[in-house]
CSV table of C-alpha atoms and ligand atoms in Angstrom, one decimal:
chain,number,residue,atom,x,y,z
J,73,UNK,CA,8.3,6.5,-23.5
J,74,UNK,CA,6.0,3.8,-24.7
J,75,UNK,CA,2.6,3.5,-26.2
J,76,UNK,CA,-0.1,0.8,-26.5
J,77,UNK,CA,-1.5,-0.1,-29.9
J,78,UNK,CA,-4.8,-2.0,-29.8
J,79,UNK,CA,-6.6,-3.6,-32.6
J,80,UNK,CA,-10.1,-3.9,-31.3
J,81,UNK,CA,-12.7,-6.6,-31.8
J,82,UNK,CA,-11.2,-9.8,-30.4
J,83,UNK,CA,-13.2,-11.8,-27.8
J,84,UNK,CA,-11.3,-12.6,-24.6
J,85,UNK,CA,-11.0,-16.2,-23.5
J,86,UNK,CA,-8.8,-18.2,-21.1
J,87,UNK,CA,-7.3,-17.9,-17.6
J,88,UNK,CA,-5.4,-15.3,-15.9
J,89,UNK,CA,-3.6,-15.2,-12.5
J,90,UNK,CA,-4.4,-11.8,-10.7
J,91,UNK,CA,-1.3,-10.0,-9.4
J,92,UNK,CA,-0.8,-8.7,-5.9
J,93,UNK,CA,-2.7,-5.6,-4.8
J,94,UNK,CA,-0.9,-2.3,-5.4
J,95,UNK,CA,-2.9,-0.6,-2.7
J,96,UNK,CA,-2.0,-3.4,-0.2
J,97,UNK,CA,1.7,-3.5,-1.2
J,98,UNK,CA,2.3,0.2,-0.8
J,99,UNK,CA,1.4,0.6,2.9
J,100,UNK,CA,3.0,-2.7,3.6
J,101,UNK,CA,6.3,-1.5,2.1
J,102,UNK,CA,5.9,1.7,4.2
J,103,UNK,CA,5.2,-0.6,7.2
J,104,UNK,CA,8.7,-2.1,6.7
J,105,UNK,CA,10.1,1.2,8.0
J,106,UNK,CA,8.8,0.1,11.4
J,107,UNK,CA,10.7,-3.2,11.4
J,108,UNK,CA,14.0,-3.8,13.1
J,109,UNK,CA,14.4,-7.1,11.3
J,110,UNK,CA,14.3,-8.7,7.9
J,111,UNK,CA,11.0,-8.8,6.1
J,112,UNK,CA,10.3,-11.2,3.3
J,113,UNK,CA,7.4,-10.2,1.0
J,114,UNK,CA,6.0,-12.7,-1.6
J,115,UNK,CA,4.5,-12.2,-5.0
J,116,UNK,CA,6.1,-8.8,-5.5
J,117,UNK,CA,4.4,-7.1,-8.5
J,118,UNK,CA,5.9,-5.1,-11.3
J,119,UNK,CA,4.2,-1.8,-10.8
J,120,UNK,CA,6.1,1.5,-11.0
J,121,UNK,CA,4.3,2.7,-7.9
J,122,UNK,CA,5.7,-0.2,-5.7
J,123,UNK,CA,9.1,0.3,-7.3
J,124,UNK,CA,9.0,4.0,-6.3
J,125,UNK,CA,8.0,3.1,-2.8
J,126,UNK,CA,11.1,0.8,-2.7
J,127,UNK,CA,13.2,3.7,-3.8
J,128,UNK,CA,11.9,5.7,-0.8
J,129,UNK,CA,12.9,2.8,1.5
J,130,UNK,CA,16.4,2.7,-0.1
J,131,UNK,CA,16.7,6.5,0.3
J,132,UNK,CA,16.0,6.1,4.1
J,133,UNK,CA,18.8,3.5,4.2
J,134,UNK,CA,16.9,0.3,3.8
J,135,UNK,CA,18.4,-2.6,2.0
J,136,UNK,CA,16.2,-4.3,-0.6
J,137,UNK,CA,16.9,-7.4,-2.6
J,138,UNK,CA,14.7,-9.0,-5.2
J,139,UNK,CA,14.8,-12.6,-6.2
J,140,UNK,CA,12.1,-13.2,-8.9
J,141,UNK,CA,8.9,-12.2,-7.1
J,142,UNK,CA,10.3,-12.4,-3.6
J,143,UNK,CA,11.3,-9.1,-2.0
J,144,UNK,CA,13.7,-9.1,1.0
J,145,UNK,CA,13.5,-5.8,2.9
J,146,UNK,CA,16.0,-4.9,5.7
J,147,UNK,CA,15.2,-1.7,7.4
J,148,UNK,CA,17.1,-2.6,10.6
J,149,UNK,CA,19.7,0.2,10.1
J,150,UNK,CA,17.8,3.2,8.6
J,151,UNK,CA,19.8,6.4,8.7
J,152,UNK,CA,17.5,9.0,7.3
J,153,UNK,CA,14.1,10.3,8.2
J,154,UNK,CA,13.3,12.5,5.2
J,155,UNK,CA,11.5,12.0,1.9
J,156,UNK,CA,12.7,14.6,-0.7
J,157,UNK,CA,10.5,16.2,-3.3
J,158,UNK,CA,11.7,14.1,-6.3
J,159,UNK,CA,10.7,10.9,-4.5
J,160,UNK,CA,7.5,12.2,-3.0
J,161,UNK,CA,6.3,13.6,-6.3
J,162,UNK,CA,6.3,10.3,-8.2
J,163,UNK,CA,4.2,8.3,-5.7
J,164,UNK,CA,1.4,9.8,-3.7
J,165,UNK,CA,1.6,7.0,-1.2
J,166,UNK,CA,4.9,8.5,0.0
J,167,UNK,CA,2.6,10.1,2.6
J,168,UNK,CA,2.0,6.6,4.1
J,169,UNK,CA,5.7,6.5,5.0
J,170,UNK,CA,5.2,9.6,7.2
J,171,UNK,CA,3.4,7.8,10.0
J,172,UNK,CA,5.9,5.0,10.0
J,173,UNK,CA,8.9,7.4,9.9
J,174,UNK,CA,7.6,9.4,12.9
J,175,UNK,CA,6.8,6.2,14.8
J,176,UNK,CA,10.4,4.9,14.3
J,177,UNK,CA,12.4,8.1,14.5
J,178,UNK,CA,10.1,10.5,16.5
J,179,UNK,CA,10.8,13.0,13.7
J,180,UNK,CA,10.2,13.3,10.0
J,181,UNK,CA,10.7,15.7,7.1
J,182,UNK,CA,8.5,14.8,4.2
J,183,UNK,CA,7.8,16.7,0.9
J,184,UNK,CA,4.1,17.0,-0.1
J,185,UNK,CA,3.0,14.0,-2.0
J,186,UNK,CA,2.4,14.1,-5.8
J,187,UNK,CA,-0.4,12.5,-7.8
J,188,UNK,CA,-3.1,15.2,-8.0
J,189,UNK,CA,-4.4,14.1,-11.4
J,190,UNK,CA,-7.8,13.0,-10.1
J,191,UNK,CA,-8.4,15.9,-7.8
J,192,UNK,CA,-6.9,18.0,-5.1
J,193,UNK,CA,-6.2,15.1,-2.7
J,194,UNK,CA,-5.7,17.0,0.6
J,195,UNK,CA,-3.9,15.4,3.6
J,196,UNK,CA,-5.6,17.3,6.4
J,197,UNK,CA,-7.0,14.1,8.0
J,198,UNK,CA,-3.6,12.5,8.1
J,199,UNK,CA,-2.1,15.6,9.8
J,200,UNK,CA,-4.9,16.2,12.2
J,201,UNK,CA,-4.6,12.6,13.4
J,202,UNK,CA,-0.9,12.9,13.9
J,203,UNK,CA,-1.4,16.1,15.8
J,204,UNK,CA,-3.8,14.3,18.1
J,205,UNK,CA,-1.0,11.7,18.7
J,206,UNK,CA,1.1,14.6,20.0
J,207,UNK,CA,3.1,15.3,16.9
J,208,UNK,CA,4.1,18.9,16.4
J,209,UNK,CA,3.8,19.8,12.7
J,210,UNK,CA,5.2,22.7,10.8
J,211,UNK,CA,4.5,23.1,7.1
J,212,UNK,CA,6.9,25.3,5.2
J,213,UNK,CA,8.8,25.5,1.9
J,214,UNK,CA,6.9,22.4,0.5
J,215,UNK,CA,7.9,20.2,3.3
J,216,UNK,CA,6.0,18.8,6.4
J,217,UNK,CA,8.3,18.9,9.4
J,218,UNK,CA,7.3,16.6,12.3
J,219,UNK,CA,8.5,16.5,15.9
J,220,UNK,CA,7.2,13.3,17.6
J,221,UNK,CA,9.2,13.6,20.8
J,222,UNK,CA,6.0,14.0,22.9
J,223,UNK,CA,3.9,11.4,21.1
J,224,UNK,CA,1.2,9.7,23.1
J,225,UNK,CA,-1.8,7.5,22.6
J,226,UNK,CA,-5.1,9.0,21.8
J,227,UNK,CA,-8.7,8.4,20.7
J,228,UNK,CA,-9.0,9.8,17.2
J,229,UNK,CA,-12.2,10.3,15.2
J,230,UNK,CA,-11.4,10.6,11.5
J,231,UNK,CA,-13.4,13.4,9.8
J,232,UNK,CA,-13.9,11.0,6.8
J,233,UNK,CA,-13.0,7.3,6.4
J,234,UNK,CA,-9.9,8.0,4.3
J,235,UNK,CA,-7.9,4.9,3.3
J,236,UNK,CA,-4.5,6.5,3.5
J,237,UNK,CA,-5.2,8.4,6.7
J,238,UNK,CA,-6.4,5.2,8.4
J,239,UNK,CA,-3.3,3.3,7.3
J,240,UNK,CA,-1.0,6.2,8.2
J,241,UNK,CA,-2.4,6.6,11.7
J,242,UNK,CA,-2.3,2.8,12.3
J,243,UNK,CA,1.5,2.9,11.5
J,244,UNK,CA,2.1,6.1,13.5
J,245,UNK,CA,0.7,4.6,16.7
J,246,UNK,CA,2.1,1.1,16.5
J,247,UNK,CA,5.2,2.1,18.5
J,248,UNK,CA,3.4,4.6,20.7
J,249,UNK,CA,2.9,3.5,24.4
J,250,UNK,CA,-0.6,2.7,25.4
J,251,UNK,CA,-3.9,2.1,23.5
J,252,UNK,CA,-4.8,4.2,20.6
J,253,UNK,CA,-8.3,3.9,19.1
J,254,UNK,CA,-9.2,5.2,15.6
J,255,UNK,CA,-12.9,5.8,14.9
J,256,UNK,CA,-14.7,6.2,11.6
J,257,UNK,CA,-11.9,4.3,9.8
J,258,UNK,CA,-11.9,3.1,6.2
J,259,UNK,CA,-12.8,-0.6,5.9
J,260,UNK,CA,-11.0,-1.6,2.7
J,261,UNK,CA,-9.5,-5.1,2.5
J,262,UNK,CA,-6.1,-3.5,2.0
J,263,UNK,CA,-6.4,-2.1,5.6
J,264,UNK,CA,-7.1,-5.6,7.0
J,265,UNK,CA,-4.0,-6.8,5.0
J,266,UNK,CA,-1.9,-4.0,6.6
J,267,UNK,CA,-3.1,-5.0,10.1
J,268,UNK,CA,-2.3,-8.7,9.4
J,269,UNK,CA,1.2,-7.7,8.2
J,270,UNK,CA,2.0,-5.5,11.1
J,271,UNK,CA,0.8,-8.2,13.6
J,272,UNK,CA,3.2,-10.7,11.9
J,273,UNK,CA,6.0,-8.3,12.8
J,274,UNK,CA,4.8,-8.1,16.4
J,275,UNK,CA,2.4,-5.2,16.4
J,276,UNK,CA,-0.9,-5.4,18.4
J,277,UNK,CA,-3.6,-4.1,16.0
J,278,UNK,CA,-7.2,-5.2,15.9
J,279,UNK,CA,-10.5,-4.1,14.4
J,280,UNK,CA,-9.3,-3.4,10.8
J,281,UNK,CA,-12.2,-4.0,8.4
J,282,UNK,CA,-14.6,-2.3,10.9
J,283,UNK,CA,-14.8,1.4,11.6
J,284,UNK,CA,-12.9,1.1,14.9
J,285,UNK,CA,-9.3,0.1,15.0
J,286,UNK,CA,-7.4,-0.5,18.2
J,287,UNK,CA,-3.6,-0.2,18.4
J,288,UNK,CA,-1.8,-1.3,21.5
J,289,UNK,CA,1.7,0.2,21.3
J,290,UNK,CA,4.7,-2.2,21.4
J,291,UNK,CA,8.4,-1.4,22.0
J,292,UNK,CA,9.6,-2.6,18.6
J,293,UNK,CA,8.7,-4.6,15.5
J,294,UNK,CA,10.8,-7.5,14.3
J,295,UNK,CA,11.1,-9.2,10.9
J,296,UNK,CA,8.7,-11.6,9.3
J,297,UNK,CA,7.3,-13.1,6.1
J,298,UNK,CA,4.1,-12.1,4.4
J,299,UNK,CA,2.1,-12.5,1.2
J,300,UNK,CA,-0.2,-9.5,0.4
J,301,UNK,CA,-3.6,-10.0,-1.1
J,302,UNK,CA,-4.4,-9.9,-4.8
J,303,UNK,CA,-5.5,-6.7,-6.6
J,304,UNK,CA,-9.3,-6.4,-6.6
J,305,UNK,CA,-9.2,-3.5,-9.0
J,306,UNK,CA,-7.2,-5.4,-11.6
J,307,UNK,CA,-9.6,-8.3,-11.3
J,308,UNK,CA,-12.6,-5.9,-11.6
J,309,UNK,CA,-10.9,-4.3,-14.7
J,310,UNK,CA,-10.7,-7.7,-16.4
J,311,UNK,CA,-14.3,-8.7,-15.5
J,312,UNK,CA,-15.4,-5.5,-17.2
J,313,UNK,CA,-13.1,-6.2,-20.2
J,314,UNK,CA,-14.7,-9.5,-20.8
J,315,UNK,CA,-18.2,-8.0,-20.5
J,316,UNK,CA,-17.2,-5.4,-23.1
J,317,UNK,CA,-15.4,-7.6,-25.6
J,318,UNK,CA,-17.3,-10.9,-25.2
J,319,UNK,CA,-15.8,-14.2,-24.2
J,320,UNK,CA,-15.2,-16.5,-21.2
J,321,UNK,CA,-12.5,-15.7,-18.7
J,322,UNK,CA,-11.4,-17.3,-15.5
J,323,UNK,CA,-9.6,-15.0,-13.0
J,324,UNK,CA,-7.6,-16.9,-10.5
J,325,UNK,CA,-6.5,-15.7,-7.1
J,326,UNK,CA,-9.2,-13.0,-7.0
J,327,UNK,CA,-11.4,-12.9,-3.9
J,328,UNK,CA,-15.0,-12.3,-5.1
J,329,UNK,CA,-16.1,-11.0,-1.7
J,330,UNK,CA,-13.9,-7.9,-2.2
J,331,UNK,CA,-15.7,-7.2,-5.5
J,332,UNK,CA,-19.2,-7.7,-4.3
J,333,UNK,CA,-20.3,-4.2,-5.2
J,334,UNK,CA,-19.2,-4.7,-8.8
J,335,UNK,CA,-20.3,-8.3,-9.2
J,336,UNK,CA,-23.8,-7.6,-7.8
J,337,UNK,CA,-24.1,-4.7,-10.2
J,338,UNK,CA,-23.1,-6.3,-13.4
J,339,UNK,CA,-24.0,-10.0,-13.0
J,340,UNK,CA,-26.9,-10.8,-15.4
J,341,UNK,CA,-26.8,-7.2,-16.8
J,342,UNK,CA,-23.4,-7.2,-18.6
J,343,UNK,CA,-22.1,-10.7,-18.1
J,344,UNK,CA,-22.7,-13.9,-16.1
J,345,UNK,CA,-20.4,-14.4,-13.1
J,346,UNK,CA,-19.6,-17.6,-11.2
J,347,UNK,CA,-17.6,-17.3,-8.0
J,348,UNK,CA,-15.5,-19.7,-6.0
J,349,UNK,CA,-13.4,-18.9,-2.9
J,350,UNK,CA,-10.5,-17.4,-4.9
J,351,UNK,CA,-11.7,-17.6,-8.5
J,352,UNK,CA,-14.1,-15.6,-10.6
J,353,UNK,CA,-15.5,-16.8,-13.9
J,354,UNK,CA,-16.9,-14.3,-16.3
J,355,UNK,CA,-19.0,-15.2,-19.4
J,356,UNK,CA,-20.3,-12.4,-21.6
J,357,UNK,CA,-24.0,-12.1,-22.4
J,358,UNK,CA,-23.8,-10.1,-25.7
J,359,UNK,CA,-24.6,-6.4,-25.6
J,360,UNK,CA,-24.4,-5.1,-22.0
J,361,UNK,CA,-27.6,-3.7,-20.5
J,362,UNK,CA,-27.8,-0.3,-18.8
J,363,UNK,CA,-26.8,-0.5,-15.2
J,364,UNK,CA,-29.2,2.4,-14.3
J,365,UNK,CA,-27.2,4.3,-11.8
J,366,UNK,CA,-23.7,3.6,-10.5
J,367,UNK,CA,-22.5,5.7,-7.6
J,368,UNK,CA,-19.0,5.5,-6.0
J,369,UNK,CA,-18.6,5.2,-2.3
J,370,UNK,CA,-16.2,4.1,0.4
J,371,UNK,CA,-15.8,0.3,0.8
J,372,UNK,CA,-17.9,-1.8,0.6
J,373,UNK,CA,-19.6,0.6,-1.8
J,374,UNK,CA,-18.7,0.8,-5.5
J,375,UNK,CA,-15.0,1.6,-5.8
J,376,UNK,CA,-14.0,4.9,-7.3
J,377,UNK,CA,-11.0,2.9,-8.8
J,378,UNK,CA,-13.5,1.0,-11.1
J,379,UNK,CA,-15.6,4.0,-12.0
J,380,UNK,CA,-13.7,4.8,-15.2
J,381,UNK,CA,-13.9,1.2,-16.4
J,382,UNK,CA,-17.7,0.8,-15.7
J,383,UNK,CA,-18.3,4.1,-17.5
J,384,UNK,CA,-16.4,2.7,-20.5
J,385,UNK,CA,-18.7,-0.4,-20.3
J,386,UNK,CA,-21.8,1.7,-20.3
J,387,UNK,CA,-20.7,3.5,-23.5
J,388,UNK,CA,-21.7,0.4,-25.5
J,389,UNK,CA,-24.7,-0.6,-23.4
J,390,UNK,CA,-28.3,-0.8,-24.7
J,391,UNK,CA,-29.6,2.2,-22.7
J,392,UNK,CA,-28.7,5.2,-20.6
J,393,UNK,CA,-26.8,5.2,-17.3
J,394,UNK,CA,-25.9,7.7,-14.7
J,395,UNK,CA,-22.5,7.5,-13.1
J,396,UNK,CA,-21.9,9.6,-9.9
J,397,UNK,CA,-18.3,10.1,-8.7
J,398,UNK,CA,-18.5,10.9,-5.0
J,399,UNK,CA,-14.8,10.4,-3.9
J,400,UNK,CA,-12.6,12.5,-6.3
J,401,UNK,CA,-13.7,15.7,-8.2
J,402,UNK,CA,-11.6,15.2,-11.4
J,403,UNK,CA,-12.2,11.6,-12.3
J,404,UNK,CA,-13.8,12.0,-15.7
J,405,UNK,CA,-10.7,13.2,-17.5
J,406,UNK,CA,-10.8,10.3,-20.0
J,407,UNK,CA,-14.3,11.2,-21.1
J,408,UNK,CA,-13.3,13.5,-24.0
J,409,UNK,CA,-11.2,10.7,-25.3
J,410,UNK,CA,-14.1,8.2,-25.2
J,411,UNK,CA,-16.2,10.8,-27.0
J,412,UNK,CA,-13.5,10.9,-29.7
J,413,UNK,CA,-14.1,7.1,-30.0
J,414,UNK,CA,-17.8,7.7,-30.6
J,415,UNK,CA,-19.2,7.5,-27.1
J,416,UNK,CA,-22.2,9.7,-26.0
J,417,UNK,CA,-21.4,11.2,-22.6
J,418,UNK,CA,-22.5,14.4,-20.9
J,419,UNK,CA,-20.8,15.6,-17.7
J,420,UNK,CA,-22.1,18.0,-15.1
J,421,UNK,CA,-19.9,18.4,-12.0
J,422,UNK,CA,-19.6,14.9,-10.5
J,423,UNK,CA,-22.3,13.2,-12.7
J,424,UNK,CA,-21.8,11.6,-16.1
J,425,UNK,CA,-24.8,10.6,-18.2
J,426,UNK,CA,-23.9,7.9,-20.6
J,427,UNK,CA,-26.1,6.9,-23.5
J,428,UNK,CA,-25.1,3.6,-25.0
J,429,UNK,CA,-24.0,3.6,-28.7
J,430,UNK,CA,-23.9,0.7,-31.1
J,431,UNK,CA,-20.1,0.6,-31.1
J,432,UNK,CA,-17.0,2.6,-30.5
J,433,UNK,CA,-14.3,3.3,-33.1
J,434,UNK,CA,-10.6,3.2,-32.6
J,435,UNK,CA,-8.7,6.5,-32.2
J,436,UNK,CA,-5.5,8.1,-30.9
J,437,UNK,CA,-6.2,8.8,-27.2
J,438,UNK,CA,-4.4,10.5,-24.4
J,439,UNK,CA,-4.6,9.3,-20.8
J,440,UNK,CA,-3.9,11.4,-17.7
J,441,UNK,CA,-4.4,9.0,-14.8
J,442,UNK,CA,-4.1,5.3,-14.0
J,443,UNK,CA,-7.7,4.1,-14.1
J,444,UNK,CA,-8.6,6.4,-16.9
J,445,UNK,CA,-5.8,4.7,-18.9
J,446,UNK,CA,-7.3,1.3,-18.1
J,447,UNK,CA,-10.8,2.4,-19.3
J,448,UNK,CA,-9.3,3.6,-22.6
J,449,UNK,CA,-7.6,0.3,-23.1
J,450,UNK,CA,-11.0,-1.5,-22.5
J,451,UNK,CA,-12.7,0.9,-24.9
J,452,UNK,CA,-9.9,0.2,-27.5
J,453,UNK,CA,-10.2,-3.6,-27.1
J,454,UNK,CA,-14.0,-3.5,-27.8
J,455,UNK,CA,-13.8,-0.8,-30.5
J,456,UNK,CA,-13.7,-1.3,-34.3
J,457,UNK,CA,-10.2,-0.6,-35.7
J,458,UNK,CA,-7.0,0.7,-34.1
J,459,UNK,CA,-6.6,2.6,-30.9
J,460,UNK,CA,-3.3,4.1,-29.7
J,461,UNK,CA,-2.9,5.0,-26.0
J,462,UNK,CA,-0.3,7.7,-26.1
J,463,UNK,CA,1.6,6.8,-23.0
J,464,UNK,CA,1.9,3.9,-20.6
J,465,UNK,CA,3.3,6.1,-17.8
J,466,UNK,CA,0.1,6.0,-15.8
J,467,UNK,CA,-1.1,2.5,-16.5
J,468,UNK,CA,2.2,1.0,-15.5
J,469,UNK,CA,1.8,2.4,-12.1
J,470,UNK,CA,-0.8,-0.2,-11.2
J,471,UNK,CA,-0.9,-3.0,-13.9
J,472,UNK,CA,1.9,-5.4,-14.7
J,473,UNK,CA,2.4,-5.0,-18.4
J,474,UNK,CA,-1.3,-5.0,-19.1
J,475,UNK,CA,-0.7,-5.8,-22.8
J,476,UNK,CA,0.8,-9.2,-21.9
J,477,UNK,CA,-2.1,-10.1,-19.7
J,478,UNK,CA,-4.7,-9.1,-22.2
J,479,UNK,CA,-2.8,-10.8,-25.1
J,480,UNK,CA,-2.8,-14.0,-23.0
J,481,UNK,CA,-6.6,-13.7,-23.1
J,482,UNK,CA,-6.6,-13.2,-26.9
J,483,UNK,CA,-6.7,-9.4,-27.0
J,484,UNK,CA,-4.7,-7.8,-29.9
J,485,UNK,CA,-2.6,-5.3,-28.0
J,486,UNK,CA,1.0,-4.5,-28.1
J,487,UNK,CA,3.5,-2.1,-26.6
J,488,UNK,CA,5.6,0.1,-28.8
J,489,UNK,CA,8.7,1.8,-27.4
J,490,UNK,CA,9.5,5.2,-28.9
F,38,UD1,C1,-6.7,5.3,-1.6
F,38,UD1,C2,-6.3,4.4,-2.8
F,38,UD1,C3,-6.9,4.9,-4.1
F,38,UD1,C4,-8.4,5.0,-4.0
F,38,UD1,C5,-8.8,5.8,-2.8
F,38,UD1,C6,-10.3,5.8,-2.5
F,38,UD1,C7,-4.1,3.6,-2.1
F,38,UD1,C8,-2.6,3.7,-2.3
F,38,UD1,N1,-4.9,4.4,-2.9
F,38,UD1,O1,-6.3,6.6,-1.9
F,38,UD1,O2,-6.5,4.0,-5.2
F,38,UD1,O3,-8.9,5.7,-5.1
F,38,UD1,O4,-8.2,5.2,-1.6
F,38,UD1,O5,-10.8,4.5,-2.4
F,38,UD1,O6,-4.6,2.9,-1.3
F,38,UD1,N2,-9.4,13.2,1.9
F,38,UD1,C9,-9.4,14.4,2.5
F,38,UD1,N3,-8.3,14.7,3.4
F,38,UD1,C10,-7.4,13.7,3.7
F,38,UD1,C11,-7.4,12.5,3.0
F,38,UD1,C12,-8.4,12.2,2.1
F,38,UD1,O7,-10.2,15.3,2.3
F,38,UD1,O8,-6.5,14.0,4.5
F,38,UD1,C13,-10.5,12.9,0.9
F,38,UD1,C14,-9.9,12.8,-0.5
F,38,UD1,O9,-9.8,14.0,-1.2
F,38,UD1,C15,-11.0,11.9,-1.2
F,38,UD1,C16,-11.5,11.0,0.0
F,38,UD1,O10,-11.0,11.7,1.2
F,38,UD1,O11,-12.1,12.7,-1.5
F,38,UD1,C17,-10.9,9.6,-0.1
F,38,UD1,O12,-9.5,9.7,-0.1
F,38,UD1,P1,-8.6,8.5,0.5
F,38,UD1,O13,-9.5,7.4,1.0
F,38,UD1,O14,-7.7,9.2,1.5
F,38,UD1,O15,-7.8,8.0,-0.7
F,38,UD1,P2,-6.3,7.6,-0.7
F,38,UD1,O16,-5.9,7.0,0.5
F,38,UD1,O17,-5.4,8.8,-1.2
């Protein structure tokens, strides 16, 4: 158990290299299940979510070796096709492994995924797509039993452009004979990254990044080497941190195109942003202005994973702002903690009305999800006095020792192990 202690008020200055994307790495690790050869992945990040996905691969019989930030994954001789409850509970993305396991073994037994802290997170779109690929599915005793002996290609229209379902169905159909076409797909950059990775291993996938993905089944996938993209949500978090704390920060490795919805929203209002191909420079502009209305949407819309951070920014803006959360129903759980720090926020269903205050004050706060934790860290960094974040359990799922990165920029933040 560890906590973060933040002494707010420091400006942030300097350079930071952005880590690999958690949401790209997770499906790519699941994709290794499809490979008969050795896969080398570069820039492996220190997130507990990715470590837990590695534990799933090990449970299935995969061999994993890590040399600094290089991960060698060998799934050539997998012996199991199940994911037990204890492994599925700790990482929701365990569900991504389902498509890959069925594709490889033509059967799977997977416990329901955990991670319901931001809403109910159903998996009906995943299961409906698998059924359309010919998978027989029985749900009983907390497990999803799949029989893929009669799998066949299909044209599948997703009810909603779910990121996870798009990725799952891509992987499920990679080893299925014939052409499978997925319609109404999610278009996130991480899906393009998964396509690029699978194609390196010998898959024939095209169209990722659009709403129509075409998978031409191949007999098997071999090994290969790949470097996943950087984490756009971490980059976005630090852009907002600089806007809140003041300062001048250069984020290296971050692709500004993937953050267009954030950058176009806050540039000139909360900070000044200069972009190069893989660099983002953020200079604060003093007190942030109101952003008016921010509404989350599927990519390329404003990411739900940056909603909590932008809400924190608006607590110290010079006006009122409306934040609308369209993706997940319980994504304002950090709000009572921000109110404890002096913020003025009113919630009704999926809408938060934020009235900017002069400043926040440090407090002991409790986090219940990953991005909510990040928003409380940002609030603490900009507040007057000390803030204690009660647990790092959630933030460690998707940030690599956030206290070290923010200290590198001049933030006064440290981890205390209990
Ligand atoms: C992924 C991201 C997560 C991000 C989310 C939305 C990963 C590992 N996680 O999560 O960080 O917040 O996209 O950008 O990439 N839905 C259904 N039925 C389904 C599947 C989804 O109703 O079968 C709904 C969800 O409840 C939610 C919406 O679709 O309201 C979007 O969810 P989805 O895109 O699937 O999110 P994840 O893939 O779980």
